[in-house]
Coordinates of C-alpha atoms in Angstrom, one line a residue:
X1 CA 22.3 35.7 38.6
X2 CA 18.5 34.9 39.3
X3 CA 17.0 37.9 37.1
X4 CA 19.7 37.2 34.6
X5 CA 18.7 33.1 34.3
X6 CA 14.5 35.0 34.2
X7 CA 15.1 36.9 31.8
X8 CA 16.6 34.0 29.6
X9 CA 13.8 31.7 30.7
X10 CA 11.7 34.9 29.8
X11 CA 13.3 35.1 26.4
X12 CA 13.1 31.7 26.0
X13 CA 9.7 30.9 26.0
X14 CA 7.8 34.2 25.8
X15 CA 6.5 33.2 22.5
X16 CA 6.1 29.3 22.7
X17 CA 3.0 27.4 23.4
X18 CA 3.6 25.4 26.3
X19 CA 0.8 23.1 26.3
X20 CA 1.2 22.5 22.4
X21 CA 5.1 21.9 22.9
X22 CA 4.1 19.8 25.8
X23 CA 2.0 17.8 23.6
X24 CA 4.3 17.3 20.3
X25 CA 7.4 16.2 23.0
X26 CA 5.2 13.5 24.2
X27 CA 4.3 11.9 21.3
X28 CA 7.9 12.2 20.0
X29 CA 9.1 11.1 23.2
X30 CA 6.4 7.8 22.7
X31 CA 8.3 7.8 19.3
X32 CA 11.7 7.2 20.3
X33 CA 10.5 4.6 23.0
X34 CA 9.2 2.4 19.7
X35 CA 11.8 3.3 17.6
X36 CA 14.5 1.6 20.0
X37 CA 12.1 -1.4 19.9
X38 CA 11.5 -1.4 15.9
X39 CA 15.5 -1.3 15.3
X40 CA 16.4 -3.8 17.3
X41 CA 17.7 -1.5 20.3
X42 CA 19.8 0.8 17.7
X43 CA 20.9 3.5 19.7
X44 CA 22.4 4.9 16.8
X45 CA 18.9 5.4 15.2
X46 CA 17.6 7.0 18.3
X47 CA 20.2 8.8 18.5
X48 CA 20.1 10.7 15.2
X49 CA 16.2 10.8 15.4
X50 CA 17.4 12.3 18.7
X51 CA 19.6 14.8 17.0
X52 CA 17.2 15.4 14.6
X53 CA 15.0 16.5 17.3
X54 CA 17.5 18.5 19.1
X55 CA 17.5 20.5 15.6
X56 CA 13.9 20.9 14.7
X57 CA 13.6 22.6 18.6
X58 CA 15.9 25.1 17.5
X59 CA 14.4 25.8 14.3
X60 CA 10.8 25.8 15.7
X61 CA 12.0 28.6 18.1
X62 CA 13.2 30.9 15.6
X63 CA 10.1 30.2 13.4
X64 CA 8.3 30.7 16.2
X65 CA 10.1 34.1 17.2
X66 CA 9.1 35.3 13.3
X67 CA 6.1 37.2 13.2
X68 CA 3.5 36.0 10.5
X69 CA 3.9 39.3 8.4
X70 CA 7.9 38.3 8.4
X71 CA 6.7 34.9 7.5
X72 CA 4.8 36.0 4.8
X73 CA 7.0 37.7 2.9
X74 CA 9.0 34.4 2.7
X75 CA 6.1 32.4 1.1
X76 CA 7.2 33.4 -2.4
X77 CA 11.2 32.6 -2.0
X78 CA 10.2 29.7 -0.1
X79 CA 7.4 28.3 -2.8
X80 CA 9.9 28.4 -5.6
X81 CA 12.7 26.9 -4.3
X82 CA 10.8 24.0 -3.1
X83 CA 10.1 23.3 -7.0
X84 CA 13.0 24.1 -8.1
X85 CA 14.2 21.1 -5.7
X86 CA 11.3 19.1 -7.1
X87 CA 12.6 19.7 -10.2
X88 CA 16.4 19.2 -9.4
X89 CA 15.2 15.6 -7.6
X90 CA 13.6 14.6 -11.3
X91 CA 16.8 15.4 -13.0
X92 CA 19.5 14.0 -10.7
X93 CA 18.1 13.1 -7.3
X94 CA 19.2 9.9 -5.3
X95 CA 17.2 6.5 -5.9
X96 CA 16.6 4.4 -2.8
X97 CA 13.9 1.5 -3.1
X98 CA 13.0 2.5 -6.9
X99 CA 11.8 5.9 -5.8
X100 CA 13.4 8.9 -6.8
X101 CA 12.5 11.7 -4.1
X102 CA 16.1 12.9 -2.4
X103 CA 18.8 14.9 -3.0
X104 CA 22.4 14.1 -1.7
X105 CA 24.0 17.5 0.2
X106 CA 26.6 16.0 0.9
X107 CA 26.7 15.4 4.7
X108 CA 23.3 14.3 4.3
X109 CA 19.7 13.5 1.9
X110 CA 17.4 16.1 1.6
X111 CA 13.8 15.1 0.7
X112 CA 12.3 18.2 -1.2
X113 CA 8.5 17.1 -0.5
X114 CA 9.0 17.8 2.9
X115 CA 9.7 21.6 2.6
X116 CA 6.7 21.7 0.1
X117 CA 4.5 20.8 3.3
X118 CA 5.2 24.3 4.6
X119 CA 5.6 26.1 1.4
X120 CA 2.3 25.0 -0.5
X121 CA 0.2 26.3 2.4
X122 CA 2.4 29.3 3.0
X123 CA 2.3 30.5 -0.5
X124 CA -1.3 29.9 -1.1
X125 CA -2.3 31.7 2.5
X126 CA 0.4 35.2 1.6
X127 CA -1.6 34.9 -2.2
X128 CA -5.3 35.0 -0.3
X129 CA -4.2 37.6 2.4
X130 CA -2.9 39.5 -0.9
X131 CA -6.2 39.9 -2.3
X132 CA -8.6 39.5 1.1
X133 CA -11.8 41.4 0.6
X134 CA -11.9 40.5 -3.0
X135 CA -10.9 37.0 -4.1
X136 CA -12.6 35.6 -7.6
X137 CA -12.9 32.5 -8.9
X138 CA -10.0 33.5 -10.8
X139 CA -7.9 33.1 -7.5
X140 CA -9.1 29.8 -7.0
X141 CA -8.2 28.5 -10.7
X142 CA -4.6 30.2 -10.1
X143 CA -4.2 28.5 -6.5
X144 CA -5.0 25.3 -8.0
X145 CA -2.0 25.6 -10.3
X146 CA -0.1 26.5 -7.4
X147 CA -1.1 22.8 -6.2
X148 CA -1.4 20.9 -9.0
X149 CA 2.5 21.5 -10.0
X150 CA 4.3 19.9 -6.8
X151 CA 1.8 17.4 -6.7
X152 CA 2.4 16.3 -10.4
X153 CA 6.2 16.9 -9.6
X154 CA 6.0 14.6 -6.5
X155 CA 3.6 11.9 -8.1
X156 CA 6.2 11.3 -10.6
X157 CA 9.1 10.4 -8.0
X158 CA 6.8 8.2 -7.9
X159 CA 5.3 9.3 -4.3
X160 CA 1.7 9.4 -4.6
X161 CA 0.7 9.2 -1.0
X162 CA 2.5 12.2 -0.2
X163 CA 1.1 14.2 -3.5
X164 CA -2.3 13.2 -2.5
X165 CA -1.7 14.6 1.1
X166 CA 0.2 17.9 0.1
X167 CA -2.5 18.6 -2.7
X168 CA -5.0 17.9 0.6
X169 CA -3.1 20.9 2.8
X170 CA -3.9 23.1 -0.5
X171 CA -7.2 22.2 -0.8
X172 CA -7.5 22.8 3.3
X173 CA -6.3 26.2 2.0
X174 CA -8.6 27.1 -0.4
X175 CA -11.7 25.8 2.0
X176 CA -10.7 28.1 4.8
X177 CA -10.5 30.8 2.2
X178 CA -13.8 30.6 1.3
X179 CA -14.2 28.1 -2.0
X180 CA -17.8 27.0 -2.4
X181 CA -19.1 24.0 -1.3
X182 CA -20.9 23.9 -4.7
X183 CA -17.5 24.0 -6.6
X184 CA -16.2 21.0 -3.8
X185 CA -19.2 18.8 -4.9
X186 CA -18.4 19.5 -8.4
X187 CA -14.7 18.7 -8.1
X188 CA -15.3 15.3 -6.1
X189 CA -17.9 14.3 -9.1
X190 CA -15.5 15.1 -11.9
X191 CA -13.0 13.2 -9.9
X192 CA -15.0 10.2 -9.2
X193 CA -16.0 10.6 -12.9
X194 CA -12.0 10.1 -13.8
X195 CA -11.0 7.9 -11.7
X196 CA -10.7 5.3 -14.6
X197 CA -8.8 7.5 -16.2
X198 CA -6.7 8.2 -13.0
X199 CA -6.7 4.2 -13.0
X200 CA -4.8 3.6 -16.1
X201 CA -2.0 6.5 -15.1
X202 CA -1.0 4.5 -11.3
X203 CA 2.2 2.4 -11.6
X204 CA 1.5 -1.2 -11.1
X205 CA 2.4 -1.6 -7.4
X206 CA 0.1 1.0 -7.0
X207 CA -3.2 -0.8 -8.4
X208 CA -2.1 -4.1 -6.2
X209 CA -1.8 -1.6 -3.0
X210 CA -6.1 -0.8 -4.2
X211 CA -7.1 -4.0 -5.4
X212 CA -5.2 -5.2 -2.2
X213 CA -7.1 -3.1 -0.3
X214 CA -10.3 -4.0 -1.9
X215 CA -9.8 -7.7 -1.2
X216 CA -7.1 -8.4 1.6
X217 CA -6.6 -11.9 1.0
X218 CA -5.5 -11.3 -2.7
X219 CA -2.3 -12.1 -2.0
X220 CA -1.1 -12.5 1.2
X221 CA 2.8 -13.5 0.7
X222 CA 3.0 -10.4 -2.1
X223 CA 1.1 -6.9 -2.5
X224 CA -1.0 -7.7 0.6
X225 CA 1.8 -8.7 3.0
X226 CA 2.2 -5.2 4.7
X227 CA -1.6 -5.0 5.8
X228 CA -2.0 -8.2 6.7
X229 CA 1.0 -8.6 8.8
X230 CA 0.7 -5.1 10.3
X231 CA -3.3 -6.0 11.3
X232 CA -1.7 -9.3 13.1
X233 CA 0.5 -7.2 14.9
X234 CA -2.2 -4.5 16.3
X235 CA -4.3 -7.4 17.0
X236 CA -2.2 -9.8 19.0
X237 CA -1.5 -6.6 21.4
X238 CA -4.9 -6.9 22.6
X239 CA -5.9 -4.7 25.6
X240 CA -2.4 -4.0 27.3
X241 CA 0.2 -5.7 24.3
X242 CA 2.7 -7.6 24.6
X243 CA 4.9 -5.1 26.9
X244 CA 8.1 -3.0 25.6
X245 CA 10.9 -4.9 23.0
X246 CA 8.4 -7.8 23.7
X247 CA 6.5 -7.8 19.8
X248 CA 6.7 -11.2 18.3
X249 CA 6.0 -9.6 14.8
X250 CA 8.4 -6.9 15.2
X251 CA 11.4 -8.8 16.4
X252 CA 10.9 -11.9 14.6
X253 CA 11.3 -10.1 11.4
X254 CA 7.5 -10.3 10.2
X255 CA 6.5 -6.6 9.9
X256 CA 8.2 -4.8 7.1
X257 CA 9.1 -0.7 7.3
X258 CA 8.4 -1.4 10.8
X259 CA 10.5 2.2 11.9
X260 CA 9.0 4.1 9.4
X261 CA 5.6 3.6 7.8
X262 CA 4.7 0.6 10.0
X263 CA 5.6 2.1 13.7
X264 CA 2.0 2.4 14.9
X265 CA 2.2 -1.4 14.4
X266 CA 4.9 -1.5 16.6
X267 CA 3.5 0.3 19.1
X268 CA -0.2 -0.8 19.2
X269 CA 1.5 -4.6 19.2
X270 CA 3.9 -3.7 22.4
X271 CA 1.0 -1.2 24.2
X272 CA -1.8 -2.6 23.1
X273 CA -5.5 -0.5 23.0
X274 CA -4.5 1.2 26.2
X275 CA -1.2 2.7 24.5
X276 CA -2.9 3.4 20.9
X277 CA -6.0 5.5 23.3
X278 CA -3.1 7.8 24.7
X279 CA -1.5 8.1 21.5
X280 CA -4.7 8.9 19.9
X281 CA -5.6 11.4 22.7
X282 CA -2.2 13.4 22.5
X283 CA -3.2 13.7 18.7
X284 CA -6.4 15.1 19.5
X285 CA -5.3 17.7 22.5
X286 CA -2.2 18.8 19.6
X287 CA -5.1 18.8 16.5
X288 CA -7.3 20.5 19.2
X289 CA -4.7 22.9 20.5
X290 CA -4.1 24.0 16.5
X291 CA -7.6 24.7 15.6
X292 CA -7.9 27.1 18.8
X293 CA -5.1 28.8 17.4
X294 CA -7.1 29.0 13.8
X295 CA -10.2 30.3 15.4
X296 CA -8.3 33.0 17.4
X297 CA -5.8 34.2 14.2
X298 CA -6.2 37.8 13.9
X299 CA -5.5 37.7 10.1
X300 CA -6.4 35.8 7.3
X301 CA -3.0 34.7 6.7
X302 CA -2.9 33.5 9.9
X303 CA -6.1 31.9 10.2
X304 CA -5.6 30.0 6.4
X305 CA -1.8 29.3 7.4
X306 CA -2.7 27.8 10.7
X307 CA -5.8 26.0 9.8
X308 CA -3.8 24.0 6.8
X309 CA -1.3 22.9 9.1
X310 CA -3.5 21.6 11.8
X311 CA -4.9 20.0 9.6
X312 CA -2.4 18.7 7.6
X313 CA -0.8 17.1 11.2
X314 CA -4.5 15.6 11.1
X315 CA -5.1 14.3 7.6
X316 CA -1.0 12.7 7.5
X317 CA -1.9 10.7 11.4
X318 CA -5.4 9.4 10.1
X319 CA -4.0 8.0 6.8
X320 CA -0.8 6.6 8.7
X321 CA -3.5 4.9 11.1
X322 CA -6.0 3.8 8.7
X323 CA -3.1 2.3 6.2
X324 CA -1.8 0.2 9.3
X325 CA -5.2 -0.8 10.6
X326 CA -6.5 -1.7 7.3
X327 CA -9.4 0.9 6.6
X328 CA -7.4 2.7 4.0
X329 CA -4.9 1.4 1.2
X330 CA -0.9 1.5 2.0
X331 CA 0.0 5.1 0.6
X332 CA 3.7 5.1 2.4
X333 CA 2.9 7.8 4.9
X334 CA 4.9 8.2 8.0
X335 CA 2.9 9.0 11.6
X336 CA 3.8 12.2 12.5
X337 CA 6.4 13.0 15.1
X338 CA 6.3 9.7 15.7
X339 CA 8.6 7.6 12.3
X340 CA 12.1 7.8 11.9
X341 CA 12.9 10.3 9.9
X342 CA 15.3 13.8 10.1
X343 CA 13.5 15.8 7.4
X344 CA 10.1 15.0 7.9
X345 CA 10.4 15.9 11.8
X346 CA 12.2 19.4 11.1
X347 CA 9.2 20.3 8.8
X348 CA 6.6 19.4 11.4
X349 CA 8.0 21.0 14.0
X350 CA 8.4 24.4 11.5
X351 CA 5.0 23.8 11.4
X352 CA 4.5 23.6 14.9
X353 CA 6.5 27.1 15.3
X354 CA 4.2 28.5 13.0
X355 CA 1.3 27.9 14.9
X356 CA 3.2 29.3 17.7
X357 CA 3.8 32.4 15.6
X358 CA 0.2 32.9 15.0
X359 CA -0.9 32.6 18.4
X360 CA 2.2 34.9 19.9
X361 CA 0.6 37.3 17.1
X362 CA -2.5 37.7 18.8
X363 CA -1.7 37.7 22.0
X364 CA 0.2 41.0 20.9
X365 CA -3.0 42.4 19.2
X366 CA -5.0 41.8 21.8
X367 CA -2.9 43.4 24.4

């Protein structure tokens, strides 16, 4: 009975990485903590983020079990179907909150942009691998079409913060594959050169979330109420907070989107500067953990498909931080791991079982 319960334990985990595992629980696991607090004690909430959870495990083992050649071969599949979905959303998806970015299975909502996380980088890593040894500027201008469809397809839900940060994990992509800095310092000129142009296509909650931003005290009570209340909250935690289910703005009804967008409120007003430093080291050991795995790919698929989703899990908690805090503009951008929220867990932990797949990869080369 002891071999037989080694060798499951030995089937089990032969392939995970238990430090980044370790890691990801531990901020979920600070996750659930504040999302108890931010719904009022809902154990139903907790316990279908809990559920969730139980779900995205599973699926990060089998990803995880998948080698990246397997994996590979699915980026194609996996690319179109996630714009066909786009494209199914924009025709008949579910509205909630004046946004149109779900589709109704059924037993459940699906949001589409989520998969895209996984299959934008995917696709674009198989296409490089494809033509390693030879890649053109030609394969750049096609990899940009690749990007510039679901994030045109996911603007228009509208959803621009999560366009801006998917077209990031393409770009990510097309950096580690070798895109000149030359060509990046043209592209962030013609962009600053159209952002006027840009301007005059944003929907008009979107150019108060700037002008907001620009100048917080715009208006308080309307466009600027989500900063502003958020920033009270992080600040009145102070060095230790105000101690678990004890945030005034929280649970007197102050801080809006509080379980979702807004949770790192929650938590840096109940913990305090001591609780946001942990939080902010377990990003940086999971972040570090990622881009070890990058450095040690043995393929180019590997390396591109690893490096975009480390740094994807970086670019999504630094905009979710700076939004809160006040440094950047509110975008709507969940904190990783850490916001309620069934389909945006699964896809991160798929992501994290594909980091897992591209270390358990070269462990196998090397040996």
């Amino acid at each position: 009975m002891v071999n037989l319960l080694a060798r499951l334990w030995e089937v089990l985990t032969r392939r995970i990485d238990g430090f980044l595992l370790a890691v990801a629980l531990a901020i979920v696991g600070i996750g659930l903590v504040t999302l108890f607090s931010a719904t009022e004690q809902s154990v139903g909430r907790v316990a279908n983020q809990a559920t969730s959870l139980a779900f995205s495990l599973v699926l990060m083992w089998i990803v995880a079990n998948v080698p990246p050649q397997t994996l590979s071969r699915a980026a194609v599949p996996l690319y179109a179907a996630a714009v066909v979905m786009l494209i199914a959303v924009a025709l008949f998806g579910t509205v909630v909150n004046g946004s149109r970015r779900w589709l109704n299975l059924g037993v459940a909502r699906f949001q589409p942009s989520e998969l895209m996380k996984i299959a934008l980088p995917l696709m674009l890593a198989w296409y490089f691998q494809k033509f390693e040894g030879r890649i053109g500027w030609k394969d750049f201008i096609l990899a940009g079409v690749l990007i510039v469809v679901p994030v045109y397809l996911i603007k228009r839900q509208p959803d621009l913060g999560t366009a801006l940060l998917i077209g990031a994990s393409g770009f990510y992509v097309l950096y580690l594959a070798g895109l000149s800095w030359k060509i990046i310092v043209g592209l962030a000129v013609a962009a600053a050169a159209a952002a006027p142009l840009a301007w005059t296509h944003l929907h008009d909650y979107q150019r108060e979330r700037v002008l907001t931003f620009i100048d917080p005290g715009r208006d308080p009570l309307g466009a600027g109420y989500h900063s502003s209340q958020a920033s009270i909250a992080l600040g009145s935690g102070g060095v230790v907070g105000k101690g678990w289910l004890n945030g005034t703005q929280t649970h007197l009804d102050f801080l809006p989107e509080r379980h979702t967008d807004f949770i790192f409120a929650v938590f840096g007003e109940e913990f305090g500067l001591v609780g946001n430093a942990l939080l902010l080291l377990l990003y940086l050991l999971l972040i570090g953990r990622g881009m070890m795995i990058t450095a040690g790919a043995s393929t180019l698929f590997g390396r591109l498909l690893a490096g975009a989703i480390t740094l994807m899990f970086f670019t999504y908690a630094f905009v979710n931080m700076g939004m809160v805090s006040g440094v950047l503009p509110v975008v709507g951008v969940p904190l990783p791991l850490v916001s309620y929220g069934g389909t945006a867990l699964v896809s991160l932990f798929i992501g994290l079982g594909i980091l897992m797949s591209v270390q358990a990869h070269r462990k196998l080369v090397a040996t």
